[in-house]
């Protein structure tokens, strides 16, 4: 459902979605890094239910910002089993926020902050003897903060035609991804020892990255 709102005499849009889906004839699978291992010898049924909420608008006049939150629960039950198992996509909570503001006293410079959070994900060894074993582990929650600063060199309302050089706008920006340099796990490398026990070696996403961006509009 979509709602158009007026907050602080500025336009906002609120989007909400509540859903439930019954799943039948599921082929269970596990994730091995980026590889999907299906188990066609098994069959299951399950469900997915959740709630998505998003609001976007001008929290600061003249700039677009947004915030969103999602809840999800998805489980499956093997045919002939009494136990419900979390599916690999069962991430209960996702939160994101993008906020923009002008540099105090100088509206040609914009600063933006992005916050991202995702709760833990179920995982397990791809060579698990039983399907239930793949439900005993999890990848820790995902957390990231990004910072961006951009300045407009040329904008449409500038009257100096020599300065514009045929451009409608020209922006230069500096972005810092993963500002806090948080080590986020993306998956595990699974290794078996001589006693047939599984051991996890985490794979991490990229640490802090700095990016320079130039944007021009003719």
PDB file of C-alpha atoms in Angstrom:
ATOM      1  CA  UNK A   1       0.000   0.000   0.000  1.00  0.00           C
ATOM      2  CA  UNK A   2       1.222   3.480  -0.881  1.00  0.00           C
ATOM      3  CA  UNK A   3       0.493   6.643   1.075  1.00  0.00           C
ATOM      4  CA  UNK A   4       1.362  10.238   0.156  1.00  0.00           C
ATOM      5  CA  UNK A   5       2.012  12.363   3.237  1.00  0.00           C
ATOM      6  CA  UNK A   6       2.810  15.962   4.134  1.00  0.00           C
ATOM      7  CA  UNK A   7       5.380  16.237   6.940  1.00  0.00           C
ATOM      8  CA  UNK A   8       6.942  19.608   7.829  1.00  0.00           C
ATOM      9  CA  UNK A   9       4.987  20.912   4.789  1.00  0.00           C
ATOM     10  CA  UNK A  10       7.086  18.709   2.506  1.00  0.00           C
ATOM     11  CA  UNK A  11       6.018  15.650   0.432  1.00  0.00           C
ATOM     12  CA  UNK A  12       6.728  12.136   1.718  1.00  0.00           C
ATOM     13  CA  UNK A  13       5.768   8.713   0.422  1.00  0.00           C
ATOM     14  CA  UNK A  14       5.151   5.703   2.676  1.00  0.00           C
ATOM     15  CA  UNK A  15       5.127   2.208   1.172  1.00  0.00           C
ATOM     16  CA  UNK A  16       4.033  -0.863   3.149  1.00  0.00           C
ATOM     17  CA  UNK A  17       3.647  -4.508   2.162  1.00  0.00           C
ATOM     18  CA  UNK A  18       2.480  -7.396   4.336  1.00  0.00           C
ATOM     19  CA  UNK A  19       2.663 -10.843   2.734  1.00  0.00           C
ATOM     20  CA  UNK A  20       2.337 -14.576   3.303  1.00  0.00           C
ATOM     21  CA  UNK A  21       3.144 -17.242   0.742  1.00  0.00           C
ATOM     22  CA  UNK A  22       2.580 -20.967   1.090  1.00  0.00           C
ATOM     23  CA  UNK A  23       5.384 -22.967  -0.555  1.00  0.00           C
ATOM     24  CA  UNK A  24       4.913 -26.505  -1.859  1.00  0.00           C
ATOM     25  CA  UNK A  25       7.106 -29.020  -3.685  1.00  0.00           C
ATOM     26  CA  UNK A  26      10.301 -27.307  -2.497  1.00  0.00           C
ATOM     27  CA  UNK A  27      13.671 -28.777  -3.425  1.00  0.00           C
ATOM     28  CA  UNK A  28      15.921 -28.042  -0.401  1.00  0.00           C
ATOM     29  CA  UNK A  29      19.318 -26.486  -1.029  1.00  0.00           C
ATOM     30  CA  UNK A  30      22.416 -25.301   0.796  1.00  0.00           C
ATOM     31  CA  UNK A  31      24.876 -22.529  -0.058  1.00  0.00           C
ATOM     32  CA  UNK A  32      28.592 -23.171  -0.508  1.00  0.00           C
ATOM     33  CA  UNK A  33      30.075 -19.678  -0.906  1.00  0.00           C
ATOM     34  CA  UNK A  34      28.413 -18.593  -4.197  1.00  0.00           C
ATOM     35  CA  UNK A  35      27.529 -22.152  -5.226  1.00  0.00           C
ATOM     36  CA  UNK A  36      23.997 -23.484  -4.691  1.00  0.00           C
ATOM     37  CA  UNK A  37      23.814 -27.197  -3.852  1.00  0.00           C
ATOM     38  CA  UNK A  38      20.354 -28.613  -4.515  1.00  0.00           C
ATOM     39  CA  UNK A  39      19.168 -31.857  -2.916  1.00  0.00           C
ATOM     40  CA  UNK A  40      16.767 -33.324  -5.502  1.00  0.00           C
ATOM     41  CA  UNK A  41      16.393 -36.533  -3.516  1.00  0.00           C
ATOM     42  CA  UNK A  42      14.493 -34.533  -0.868  1.00  0.00           C
ATOM     43  CA  UNK A  43      11.192 -32.673  -1.060  1.00  0.00           C
ATOM     44  CA  UNK A  44       9.689 -30.194   1.365  1.00  0.00           C
ATOM     45  CA  UNK A  45       6.906 -27.693   1.909  1.00  0.00           C
ATOM     46  CA  UNK A  46       7.130 -24.370   3.695  1.00  0.00           C
ATOM     47  CA  UNK A  47       6.128 -20.743   3.926  1.00  0.00           C
ATOM     48  CA  UNK A  48       7.454 -17.197   3.656  1.00  0.00           C
ATOM     49  CA  UNK A  49       5.897 -14.301   5.533  1.00  0.00           C
ATOM     50  CA  UNK A  50       7.064 -10.776   6.172  1.00  0.00           C
ATOM     51  CA  UNK A  51       6.523  -7.044   6.363  1.00  0.00           C
ATOM     52  CA  UNK A  52       8.242  -4.295   4.335  1.00  0.00           C
ATOM     53  CA  UNK A  53       8.034  -0.597   5.271  1.00  0.00           C
ATOM     54  CA  UNK A  54       9.746   2.265   3.434  1.00  0.00           C
ATOM     55  CA  UNK A  55       9.443   6.039   3.676  1.00  0.00           C
ATOM     56  CA  UNK A  56      11.148   8.542   1.402  1.00  0.00           C
ATOM     57  CA  UNK A  57      10.957  12.284   1.040  1.00  0.00           C
ATOM     58  CA  UNK A  58      12.624  15.573   1.879  1.00  0.00           C
ATOM     59  CA  UNK A  59      13.772  15.190   5.473  1.00  0.00           C
ATOM     60  CA  UNK A  60      15.903  18.235   4.591  1.00  0.00           C
ATOM     61  CA  UNK A  61      14.285  20.609   2.100  1.00  0.00           C
ATOM     62  CA  UNK A  62      15.579  20.093  -1.435  1.00  0.00           C
ATOM     63  CA  UNK A  63      17.214  16.703  -0.778  1.00  0.00           C
ATOM     64  CA  UNK A  64      15.815  13.186  -1.100  1.00  0.00           C
ATOM     65  CA  UNK A  65      16.337  10.737   1.775  1.00  0.00           C
ATOM     66  CA  UNK A  66      14.787   7.404   2.711  1.00  0.00           C
ATOM     67  CA  UNK A  67      14.538   4.762   5.428  1.00  0.00           C
ATOM     68  CA  UNK A  68      13.328   1.166   5.182  1.00  0.00           C
ATOM     69  CA  UNK A  69      12.826  -1.820   7.458  1.00  0.00           C
ATOM     70  CA  UNK A  70      11.893  -5.395   6.530  1.00  0.00           C
ATOM     71  CA  UNK A  71      10.971  -8.457   8.571  1.00  0.00           C
ATOM     72  CA  UNK A  72      11.067 -11.965   7.105  1.00  0.00           C
ATOM     73  CA  UNK A  73      10.438 -15.488   8.327  1.00  0.00           C
ATOM     74  CA  UNK A  74      10.741 -18.424   5.928  1.00  0.00           C
ATOM     75  CA  UNK A  75      10.977 -22.076   6.940  1.00  0.00           C
ATOM     76  CA  UNK A  76      10.536 -25.480   5.373  1.00  0.00           C
ATOM     77  CA  UNK A  77       9.615 -28.956   6.573  1.00  0.00           C
ATOM     78  CA  UNK A  78      10.871 -32.084   4.876  1.00  0.00           C
ATOM     79  CA  UNK A  79       8.082 -34.408   3.785  1.00  0.00           C
ATOM     80  CA  UNK A  80       7.763 -37.065   6.475  1.00  0.00           C
ATOM     81  CA  UNK A  81       9.529 -34.946   9.121  1.00  0.00           C
ATOM     82  CA  UNK A  82       8.061 -33.082  12.097  1.00  0.00           C
ATOM     83  CA  UNK A  83      10.837 -30.467  12.314  1.00  0.00           C
ATOM     84  CA  UNK A  84      10.720 -27.000  10.762  1.00  0.00           C
ATOM     85  CA  UNK A  85      14.050 -25.768   9.354  1.00  0.00           C
ATOM     86  CA  UNK A  86      15.050 -22.184   8.554  1.00  0.00           C
ATOM     87  CA  UNK A  87      15.591 -21.653   4.828  1.00  0.00           C
ATOM     88  CA  UNK A  88      18.959 -20.165   3.672  1.00  0.00           C
ATOM     89  CA  UNK A  89      17.221 -16.846   2.884  1.00  0.00           C
ATOM     90  CA  UNK A  90      15.715 -16.536   6.390  1.00  0.00           C
ATOM     91  CA  UNK A  91      17.100 -13.116   7.371  1.00  0.00           C
ATOM     92  CA  UNK A  92      14.705 -11.860  10.045  1.00  0.00           C
ATOM     93  CA  UNK A  93      15.569  -8.137   9.965  1.00  0.00           C
ATOM     94  CA  UNK A  94      16.892  -5.739   7.346  1.00  0.00           C
ATOM     95  CA  UNK A  95      17.246  -2.011   7.983  1.00  0.00           C
ATOM     96  CA  UNK A  96      18.549   0.710   5.716  1.00  0.00           C
ATOM     97  CA  UNK A  97      18.684   4.496   5.834  1.00  0.00           C
ATOM     98  CA  UNK A  98      20.030   7.104   3.422  1.00  0.00           C
ATOM     99  CA  UNK A  99      20.147  10.685   4.713  1.00  0.00           C
ATOM    100  CA  UNK A 100      21.290  13.812   2.843  1.00  0.00           C
ATOM    101  CA  UNK A 101      21.940  17.330   4.063  1.00  0.00           C
ATOM    102  CA  UNK A 102      23.673  20.462   2.862  1.00  0.00           C
ATOM    103  CA  UNK A 103      26.956  21.660   4.311  1.00  0.00           C
ATOM    104  CA  UNK A 104      26.066  24.374   6.877  1.00  0.00           C
ATOM    105  CA  UNK A 105      26.032  27.777   5.207  1.00  0.00           C
ATOM    106  CA  UNK A 106      26.977  26.492   1.737  1.00  0.00           C
ATOM    107  CA  UNK A 107      24.320  24.714  -0.313  1.00  0.00           C
ATOM    108  CA  UNK A 108      26.681  23.719  -3.147  1.00  0.00           C
ATOM    109  CA  UNK A 109      28.078  20.926  -0.950  1.00  0.00           C
ATOM    110  CA  UNK A 110      25.999  17.881   0.010  1.00  0.00           C
ATOM    111  CA  UNK A 111      26.826  15.298   2.654  1.00  0.00           C
ATOM    112  CA  UNK A 112      25.117  11.905   2.827  1.00  0.00           C
ATOM    113  CA  UNK A 113      25.193   9.001   5.262  1.00  0.00           C
ATOM    114  CA  UNK A 114      24.022   5.446   4.586  1.00  0.00           C
ATOM    115  CA  UNK A 115      23.343   2.930   7.366  1.00  0.00           C
ATOM    116  CA  UNK A 116      22.770  -0.755   6.568  1.00  0.00           C
ATOM    117  CA  UNK A 117      21.997  -3.641   8.906  1.00  0.00           C
ATOM    118  CA  UNK A 118      21.012  -7.239   8.213  1.00  0.00           C
ATOM    119  CA  UNK A 119      20.509  -9.839  10.925  1.00  0.00           C
ATOM    120  CA  UNK A 120      22.260 -13.206  10.851  1.00  0.00           C
ATOM    121  CA  UNK A 121      21.626 -15.799   8.135  1.00  0.00           C
ATOM    122  CA  UNK A 122      21.340 -19.562   8.675  1.00  0.00           C
ATOM    123  CA  UNK A 123      24.022 -21.666   7.037  1.00  0.00           C
ATOM    124  CA  UNK A 124      25.679 -25.044   7.336  1.00  0.00           C
ATOM    125  CA  UNK A 125      28.159 -27.431   5.712  1.00  0.00           C
ATOM    126  CA  UNK A 126      27.224 -28.265   2.098  1.00  0.00           C
ATOM    127  CA  UNK A 127      28.129 -31.912   2.706  1.00  0.00           C
ATOM    128  CA  UNK A 128      25.908 -32.260   5.782  1.00  0.00           C
ATOM    129  CA  UNK A 129      24.790 -35.838   6.377  1.00  0.00           C
ATOM    130  CA  UNK A 130      21.285 -34.690   7.303  1.00  0.00           C
ATOM    131  CA  UNK A 131      19.390 -31.643   6.075  1.00  0.00           C
ATOM    132  CA  UNK A 132      18.791 -30.599   9.687  1.00  0.00           C
ATOM    133  CA  UNK A 133      22.562 -30.239  10.228  1.00  0.00           C
ATOM    134  CA  UNK A 134      22.633 -27.300   7.816  1.00  0.00           C
ATOM    135  CA  UNK A 135      20.355 -25.405  10.238  1.00  0.00           C
ATOM    136  CA  UNK A 136      22.815 -25.482  13.154  1.00  0.00           C
ATOM    137  CA  UNK A 137      25.069 -22.580  12.114  1.00  0.00           C
ATOM    138  CA  UNK A 138      24.658 -18.950  11.087  1.00  0.00           C
ATOM    139  CA  UNK A 139      26.522 -16.087   9.425  1.00  0.00           C
ATOM    140  CA  UNK A 140      26.795 -13.136  11.807  1.00  0.00           C
ATOM    141  CA  UNK A 141      24.846  -9.929  11.191  1.00  0.00           C
ATOM    142  CA  UNK A 142      25.849  -7.461   8.465  1.00  0.00           C
ATOM    143  CA  UNK A 143      26.619  -3.854   9.457  1.00  0.00           C
ATOM    144  CA  UNK A 144      27.878  -1.005   7.261  1.00  0.00           C
ATOM    145  CA  UNK A 145      28.094   2.788   7.290  1.00  0.00           C
ATOM    146  CA  UNK A 146      28.918   4.799   4.145  1.00  0.00           C
ATOM    147  CA  UNK A 147      29.795   8.492   3.917  1.00  0.00           C
ATOM    148  CA  UNK A 148      29.612  10.669   0.829  1.00  0.00           C
ATOM    149  CA  UNK A 149      30.531  14.307   0.183  1.00  0.00           C
ATOM    150  CA  UNK A 150      29.824  15.991  -3.147  1.00  0.00           C
ATOM    151  CA  UNK A 151      30.083  19.514  -4.471  1.00  0.00           C
ATOM    152  CA  UNK A 152      28.476  21.054  -7.527  1.00  0.00           C
ATOM    153  CA  UNK A 153      30.929  22.858  -9.829  1.00  0.00           C
ATOM    154  CA  UNK A 154      28.366  23.764 -12.473  1.00  0.00           C
ATOM    155  CA  UNK A 155      24.604  23.831 -12.010  1.00  0.00           C
ATOM    156  CA  UNK A 156      21.676  24.702 -14.257  1.00  0.00           C
ATOM    157  CA  UNK A 157      20.939  28.051 -12.608  1.00  0.00           C
ATOM    158  CA  UNK A 158      24.490  29.394 -13.148  1.00  0.00           C
ATOM    159  CA  UNK A 159      24.435  32.395 -15.497  1.00  0.00           C
ATOM    160  CA  UNK A 160      28.133  32.412 -16.460  1.00  0.00           C
ATOM    161  CA  UNK A 161      28.001  30.672 -19.871  1.00  0.00           C
ATOM    162  CA  UNK A 162      31.813  30.514 -20.177  1.00  0.00           C
ATOM    163  CA  UNK A 163      32.001  28.668 -16.879  1.00  0.00           C
ATOM    164  CA  UNK A 164      29.309  26.188 -17.921  1.00  0.00           C
ATOM    165  CA  UNK A 165      31.131  25.157 -21.123  1.00  0.00           C
ATOM    166  CA  UNK A 166      27.963  23.577 -22.558  1.00  0.00           C
ATOM    167  CA  UNK A 167      27.212  21.546 -19.420  1.00  0.00           C
ATOM    168  CA  UNK A 168      23.951  21.653 -17.478  1.00  0.00           C
ATOM    169  CA  UNK A 169      25.604  20.327 -14.329  1.00  0.00           C
ATOM    170  CA  UNK A 170      28.926  18.989 -13.049  1.00  0.00           C
ATOM    171  CA  UNK A 171      29.370  17.244  -9.702  1.00  0.00           C
ATOM    172  CA  UNK A 172      32.494  15.923  -8.006  1.00  0.00           C
ATOM    173  CA  UNK A 173      32.065  13.561  -5.080  1.00  0.00           C
ATOM    174  CA  UNK A 174      34.122  11.536  -2.622  1.00  0.00           C
ATOM    175  CA  UNK A 175      32.604   8.339  -1.197  1.00  0.00           C
ATOM    176  CA  UNK A 176      33.867   6.204   1.668  1.00  0.00           C
ATOM    177  CA  UNK A 177      32.245   2.770   1.724  1.00  0.00           C
ATOM    178  CA  UNK A 178      32.354   0.799   4.991  1.00  0.00           C
ATOM    179  CA  UNK A 179      33.507   3.903   6.847  1.00  0.00           C
ATOM    180  CA  UNK A 180      33.949   2.058  10.158  1.00  0.00           C
ATOM    181  CA  UNK A 181      35.938  -0.749   8.469  1.00  0.00           C
ATOM    182  CA  UNK A 182      33.655  -3.467   9.875  1.00  0.00           C
ATOM    183  CA  UNK A 183      34.610  -7.050   8.990  1.00  0.00           C
ATOM    184  CA  UNK A 184      31.440  -8.568   7.536  1.00  0.00           C
ATOM    185  CA  UNK A 185      31.300 -12.286   6.815  1.00  0.00           C
ATOM    186  CA  UNK A 186      29.734 -13.343   3.517  1.00  0.00           C
ATOM    187  CA  UNK A 187      30.148 -17.120   3.739  1.00  0.00           C
ATOM    188  CA  UNK A 188      32.240 -19.956   5.137  1.00  0.00           C
ATOM    189  CA  UNK A 189      34.758 -22.288   3.559  1.00  0.00           C
ATOM    190  CA  UNK A 190      34.018 -25.717   5.014  1.00  0.00           C
ATOM    191  CA  UNK A 191      36.873 -28.138   5.653  1.00  0.00           C
ATOM    192  CA  UNK A 192      36.645 -31.722   6.915  1.00  0.00           C
ATOM    193  CA  UNK A 193      39.357 -33.167   9.129  1.00  0.00           C
ATOM    194  CA  UNK A 194      40.520 -36.776   9.378  1.00  0.00           C
ATOM    195  CA  UNK A 195      37.791 -37.484  11.922  1.00  0.00           C
ATOM    196  CA  UNK A 196      35.126 -36.321   9.452  1.00  0.00           C
ATOM    197  CA  UNK A 197      34.344 -33.187  11.488  1.00  0.00           C
ATOM    198  CA  UNK A 198      33.430 -29.917   9.741  1.00  0.00           C
ATOM    199  CA  UNK A 199      35.409 -26.737  10.456  1.00  0.00           C
ATOM    200  CA  UNK A 200      34.497 -23.219   9.299  1.00  0.00           C
ATOM    201  CA  UNK A 201      36.866 -20.683   7.718  1.00  0.00           C
ATOM    202  CA  UNK A 202      35.079 -17.332   7.217  1.00  0.00           C
ATOM    203  CA  UNK A 203      35.154 -15.383   3.958  1.00  0.00           C
ATOM    204  CA  UNK A 204      34.962 -11.616   4.469  1.00  0.00           C
ATOM    205  CA  UNK A 205      33.601  -8.830   2.309  1.00  0.00           C
ATOM    206  CA  UNK A 206      35.736  -5.882   1.204  1.00  0.00           C
ATOM    207  CA  UNK A 207      36.956  -3.578   3.963  1.00  0.00           C
ATOM    208  CA  UNK A 208      36.938   0.229   3.699  1.00  0.00           C
ATOM    209  CA  UNK A 209      36.946   1.562   0.117  1.00  0.00           C
ATOM    210  CA  UNK A 210      37.402   5.174  -1.051  1.00  0.00           C
ATOM    211  CA  UNK A 211      35.877   6.210  -4.373  1.00  0.00           C
ATOM    212  CA  UNK A 212      36.115   9.460  -6.366  1.00  0.00           C
ATOM    213  CA  UNK A 213      33.130  10.181  -8.597  1.00  0.00           C
ATOM    214  CA  UNK A 214      32.579  12.792 -11.304  1.00  0.00           C
ATOM    215  CA  UNK A 215      29.087  13.271 -12.761  1.00  0.00           C
ATOM    216  CA  UNK A 216      28.333  15.521 -15.733  1.00  0.00           C
ATOM    217  CA  UNK A 217      25.052  16.279 -17.500  1.00  0.00           C
ATOM    218  CA  UNK A 218      25.061  17.741 -21.005  1.00  0.00           C
TER     219      UNK A 218
END
